[in-house]
XYZ file of C-alpha atoms in Angstrom:
352
model
C 37.995 -66.567 -29.145
C 35.463 -68.505 -26.852
C 37.618 -66.909 -23.734
C 36.625 -63.309 -25.240
C 32.944 -64.133 -25.664
C 33.135 -65.663 -22.302
C 34.423 -62.817 -20.587
C 32.158 -60.157 -22.691
C 28.987 -62.238 -21.790
C 27.566 -61.859 -25.525
C 23.779 -61.001 -25.249
C 21.597 -64.246 -25.130
C 18.330 -62.441 -26.428
C 16.235 -66.141 -26.527
C 16.833 -65.815 -22.564
C 16.249 -62.476 -21.828
C 13.232 -62.281 -23.659
C 11.419 -65.644 -21.941
C 12.478 -63.589 -18.797
C 10.828 -60.533 -19.774
C 7.395 -62.138 -20.982
C 7.544 -64.507 -17.653
C 7.540 -61.116 -15.935
C 10.860 -61.580 -14.703
C 14.188 -59.464 -15.186
C 14.568 -58.350 -18.597
C 18.351 -57.119 -18.314
C 20.943 -58.831 -20.730
C 21.597 -62.592 -20.037
C 24.771 -63.446 -18.833
C 24.743 -67.045 -20.917
C 27.837 -65.927 -22.773
C 26.123 -67.243 -26.068
C 27.784 -66.269 -29.729
C 25.560 -63.919 -31.749
C 25.032 -66.284 -34.273
C 23.713 -68.943 -32.312
C 21.200 -66.533 -30.583
C 19.437 -66.461 -34.080
C 19.791 -69.901 -34.501
C 18.552 -70.607 -31.059
C 15.561 -68.301 -31.661
C 14.580 -70.070 -35.318
C 14.408 -73.386 -33.393
C 12.934 -72.166 -30.569
C 8.944 -72.490 -29.613
C 9.045 -68.814 -28.843
C 7.518 -68.756 -32.947
C 4.807 -70.646 -31.911
C 1.392 -69.045 -31.637
C 0.601 -70.340 -27.908
C 3.750 -68.786 -26.820
C 3.756 -65.546 -28.236
C -0.022 -64.905 -27.214
C -0.103 -66.114 -23.880
C 2.285 -63.993 -22.358
C 0.602 -61.051 -24.001
C -3.058 -62.216 -22.680
C -1.431 -62.510 -18.935
C -0.258 -59.010 -19.301
C -2.483 -56.915 -20.976
C -6.076 -58.957 -21.075
C -5.629 -59.150 -24.978
C -7.400 -62.139 -26.100
C -6.143 -62.192 -29.548
C -9.587 -61.200 -31.161
C -9.641 -58.676 -33.717
C -12.785 -56.832 -32.249
C -10.454 -56.137 -29.145
C -9.329 -53.248 -31.150
C -11.397 -50.057 -31.534
C -11.796 -48.378 -34.561
C -7.963 -46.311 -34.175
C -6.252 -49.493 -33.733
C -5.950 -49.057 -30.160
C -6.607 -52.120 -27.489
C -10.030 -51.894 -26.066
C -10.685 -51.772 -22.032
C -10.104 -49.398 -19.263
C -7.443 -46.541 -19.836
C -4.297 -47.212 -18.677
C -1.355 -44.960 -18.340
C 2.100 -45.991 -19.951
C 5.028 -44.124 -18.106
C 7.828 -43.084 -20.393
C 11.234 -43.219 -18.614
C 13.965 -41.342 -19.149
C 17.511 -42.619 -20.656
C 20.276 -41.800 -17.871
C 22.362 -39.045 -18.915
C 20.614 -38.006 -22.016
C 19.386 -34.429 -22.549
C 16.811 -34.622 -25.699
C 16.084 -37.929 -27.792
C 14.927 -36.977 -31.185
C 13.255 -39.543 -33.797
C 14.037 -39.756 -37.007
C 10.868 -41.400 -38.923
C 9.125 -41.977 -42.267
C 5.942 -43.525 -43.148
C 7.527 -45.759 -45.655
C 10.945 -46.775 -46.309
C 13.169 -45.809 -49.226
C 13.091 -42.460 -48.833
C 16.402 -41.802 -47.057
C 15.308 -41.840 -43.217
C 18.542 -43.692 -42.247
C 20.616 -41.616 -44.271
C 19.281 -38.440 -42.793
C 19.576 -39.919 -39.322
C 23.054 -40.483 -39.873
C 24.255 -37.431 -41.274
C 22.066 -35.668 -38.744
C 23.868 -37.191 -35.807
C 27.350 -36.289 -37.453
C 26.299 -32.567 -38.043
C 25.147 -32.035 -34.636
C 28.633 -33.011 -33.500
C 29.660 -30.421 -35.583
C 27.953 -27.763 -33.473
C 29.831 -29.056 -30.458
C 26.832 -31.575 -29.135
C 27.781 -34.886 -27.671
C 25.746 -37.730 -29.618
C 24.418 -41.262 -29.689
C 22.763 -42.537 -32.742
C 20.186 -45.970 -31.995
C 19.411 -47.979 -34.848
C 15.953 -49.091 -34.027
C 15.539 -50.779 -37.575
C 15.439 -54.262 -35.943
C 14.475 -55.911 -39.129
C 16.745 -53.397 -41.566
C 19.790 -52.093 -39.330
C 21.779 -50.009 -41.858
C 23.350 -47.600 -39.214
C 26.746 -49.611 -38.819
C 27.516 -49.688 -42.451
C 26.408 -46.019 -43.101
C 28.099 -44.748 -39.650
C 31.099 -47.425 -40.508
C 30.790 -49.379 -37.273
C 31.628 -52.941 -37.046
C 32.612 -55.638 -34.678
C 31.171 -56.482 -31.426
C 30.698 -54.061 -28.678
C 32.300 -54.561 -25.296
C 30.494 -54.596 -21.657
C 31.239 -52.219 -18.765
C 31.643 -53.075 -15.631
C 27.899 -52.349 -14.584
C 26.725 -54.887 -17.242
C 25.631 -52.260 -19.969
C 26.972 -52.638 -23.601
C 29.064 -49.838 -24.560
C 28.335 -48.488 -27.954
C 30.791 -47.940 -30.736
C 32.309 -44.573 -31.698
C 33.069 -43.111 -35.254
C 32.780 -39.831 -36.460
C 32.186 -38.396 -33.165
C 29.398 -40.210 -32.780
C 28.310 -43.195 -30.444
C 26.330 -45.952 -32.571
C 24.304 -48.932 -31.543
C 22.193 -51.449 -33.793
C 21.122 -54.936 -33.506
C 23.315 -55.167 -36.400
C 26.299 -55.138 -34.379
C 25.367 -58.076 -32.343
C 24.287 -60.652 -34.700
C 26.786 -62.576 -37.045
C 26.571 -61.387 -40.969
C 24.568 -58.580 -40.262
C 24.497 -57.871 -43.931
C 22.731 -60.953 -44.982
C 21.123 -62.105 -41.799
C 17.284 -62.232 -41.689
C 15.646 -61.244 -38.184
C 12.557 -62.937 -38.155
C 10.886 -61.842 -34.978
C 7.492 -61.477 -33.638
C 6.257 -58.050 -32.266
C 7.078 -58.526 -28.766
C 10.587 -59.714 -29.461
C 11.149 -56.265 -31.410
C 9.724 -54.394 -28.422
C 11.501 -56.006 -25.621
C 15.117 -55.835 -27.802
C 14.560 -51.932 -28.337
C 13.733 -51.488 -24.730
C 16.978 -53.183 -23.994
C 19.083 -51.043 -26.903
C 17.700 -47.838 -25.184
C 18.160 -48.806 -21.390
C 20.888 -51.529 -21.143
C 23.538 -49.461 -23.292
C 25.827 -47.132 -21.875
C 24.910 -44.239 -23.505
C 27.048 -41.825 -20.892
C 26.403 -37.991 -20.974
C 25.041 -36.894 -24.431
C 23.031 -33.857 -25.770
C 21.161 -35.670 -28.064
C 19.975 -39.329 -28.903
C 19.209 -39.665 -32.414
C 17.082 -42.328 -32.873
C 16.503 -43.859 -36.474
C 12.938 -45.142 -36.561
C 11.880 -48.475 -38.148
C 9.424 -47.072 -41.017
C 5.740 -47.353 -40.455
C 3.361 -46.526 -37.687
C 3.584 -50.444 -35.875
C 4.652 -51.699 -32.331
C 8.236 -50.862 -32.630
C 7.068 -47.201 -33.443
C 4.695 -47.521 -30.507
C 6.734 -48.668 -28.065
C 9.220 -46.220 -28.672
C 6.498 -43.278 -28.435
C 5.077 -44.473 -25.071
C 8.609 -45.590 -23.204
C 10.814 -43.077 -24.253
C 10.304 -39.175 -23.600
C 10.711 -37.757 -27.106
C 11.865 -34.298 -27.521
C 10.376 -34.284 -30.955
C 10.433 -36.108 -34.479
C 11.602 -35.329 -37.760
C 9.548 -36.810 -40.511
C 11.846 -37.601 -43.884
C 9.695 -37.604 -47.051
C 10.358 -37.207 -50.669
C 8.055 -34.905 -52.765
C 6.372 -37.628 -54.522
C 2.527 -37.968 -53.547
C 2.629 -41.465 -52.425
C 5.463 -40.968 -50.130
C 3.812 -37.760 -48.327
C 0.544 -39.917 -47.882
C 2.609 -42.266 -45.434
C 4.428 -39.524 -44.353
C 1.244 -37.703 -43.251
C 0.463 -40.963 -41.508
C 3.747 -40.832 -39.437
C 2.909 -37.457 -38.274
C -0.460 -38.151 -37.336
C 1.218 -40.908 -35.317
C 3.367 -38.809 -33.407
C 0.517 -36.021 -32.883
C -1.300 -38.882 -31.196
C 0.631 -39.540 -28.613
C 1.640 -35.776 -28.163
C 5.436 -36.250 -29.683
C 6.320 -32.706 -31.473
C 6.953 -32.522 -34.748
C 10.316 -30.470 -34.990
C 9.761 -30.628 -38.832
C 9.712 -32.315 -42.209
C 12.774 -33.075 -44.401
C 12.337 -33.235 -48.186
C 14.930 -35.742 -49.389
C 15.677 -36.593 -53.012
C 14.230 -32.906 -53.402
C 15.729 -32.479 -56.784
C 18.702 -33.895 -58.929
C 21.125 -31.147 -60.390
C 22.881 -32.406 -63.568
C 27.013 -31.988 -62.945
C 27.685 -31.295 -66.447
C 25.061 -28.160 -67.165
C 23.786 -27.645 -63.739
C 19.832 -28.233 -64.572
C 17.760 -29.036 -61.620
C 15.324 -31.912 -62.302
C 12.607 -32.425 -60.104
C 12.196 -36.043 -60.479
C 9.820 -36.960 -57.735
C 7.833 -33.620 -58.166
C 7.798 -30.042 -56.563
C 6.763 -28.431 -53.628
C 4.941 -31.473 -52.267
C 6.616 -31.641 -48.786
C 6.447 -27.789 -48.383
C 2.685 -27.722 -49.162
C 2.109 -31.284 -46.866
C 3.922 -28.849 -44.159
C 1.398 -26.196 -44.533
C -1.419 -28.308 -44.180
C 0.070 -29.798 -41.103
C 1.011 -26.569 -39.557
C 5.062 -27.574 -39.338
C 8.146 -26.288 -40.635
C 10.097 -27.705 -43.579
C 13.792 -27.694 -42.247
C 15.659 -28.988 -45.007
C 15.849 -29.938 -48.758
C 18.198 -32.578 -49.464
C 19.085 -33.149 -52.986
C 19.695 -36.379 -55.035
C 23.711 -36.665 -55.116
C 25.965 -39.502 -56.088
C 28.108 -38.362 -53.061
C 25.526 -38.861 -50.661
C 24.764 -42.266 -51.932
C 28.719 -43.071 -52.188
C 29.693 -41.965 -48.766
C 26.802 -43.884 -47.159
C 27.876 -46.939 -48.506
C 31.613 -46.503 -47.503
C 30.377 -45.871 -43.812
C 32.159 -42.178 -44.405
C 28.823 -39.791 -44.254
C 29.109 -36.983 -46.674
C 28.996 -34.794 -43.615
C 32.388 -36.126 -42.335
C 33.988 -36.751 -45.248
C 32.865 -33.648 -47.144
C 32.093 -31.327 -44.911
C 32.471 -28.026 -46.940
C 29.963 -29.440 -50.015
C 26.651 -28.068 -50.638
C 25.122 -31.270 -49.446
C 27.065 -31.397 -46.026
C 25.666 -27.911 -45.523
C 22.085 -28.653 -45.705
C 22.512 -31.343 -43.005
C 24.161 -28.723 -41.192
C 20.809 -26.588 -41.638
C 18.732 -29.592 -40.460
C 20.919 -29.883 -37.387
C 20.905 -26.410 -36.337
C 17.415 -26.375 -37.013
C 16.739 -29.355 -34.717
C 19.265 -28.042 -31.954
C 16.934 -24.572 -32.106
C 13.627 -26.189 -31.731
C 14.570 -28.913 -28.938
C 15.525 -25.907 -26.877
C 12.469 -24.233 -26.808
C 10.269 -27.793 -26.508
C 10.652 -28.767 -22.628
C 10.269 -32.656 -22.852
C 8.429 -33.781 -19.921
C 7.777 -37.484 -18.942
C 4.152 -37.924 -20.253
C 1.621 -40.506 -19.495
C 0.167 -41.735 -22.589
C -3.307 -42.839 -22.148
C -4.331 -45.619 -24.191
C -8.285 -45.950 -24.532
């Protein structure tokens, strides 16, 4: 009802982002607008014009909008400046699950990793950082609008022992709505999903990263003290090319690579048990050796993984004794061990 929406003060992203770009407070707005109205308001807003998008960037960073303002590595030219990362209250370890490209099973891996970590007795949060393609709500089986706590922070939704948050929970018709936002809007939304959510005391915050190495990835690696990153790839050469780029990005910003996960490693016929390596063999193993990291898991192509993800009941929760769940548990144990060996500081990432 309207009264409920007003009481919970649903996020007005348009007002919030305008304030953030003008150097004002970037907290959640209390305007009380409905999620559906937010997207429509953004669509009609002048925020989508070139002048409005580029001018605040120019004021804050000196960027003129010219291509030659970037060096050969894609970093903005100008005096070196430190970008301080800030801890998220209550979170011990933040682990990014990433891939160089979409379609390799990154989100499926992130969700099942989060559930598996709870099997180890850990308190776990899961952030869907893929703003353009939020799939965590469906995979984790969470829906409905999250509430606000007395401090004005959003309360994540819980299922299968995991506390999840996604932009998909804040928009109407998330399975069909297209989010058409420019980079600055995405980056501001990500920072609010990180710092304006009441995550509580958690051993792990698993971040389902968007594919690629763009603005969103750079924002997360700069602003958040990551304990490490997992790179997901199929054994296919094309996927591995992009996975190497993902590894390179994290190495440039000094984020430890916890390991590689070979997803869709093989298909085992349920009738004759013959294994078919549809995407090739040993590709991820060879890449890991070349990079100098471990392969911490090899997940097969299994109907149960796909079916359970579609139904919002991850295989690690619905079929905990299966071989697929055991492999995800192996990945979780490796992550748990590796982050305990890695002391995460709050680094200053210098951008030349």
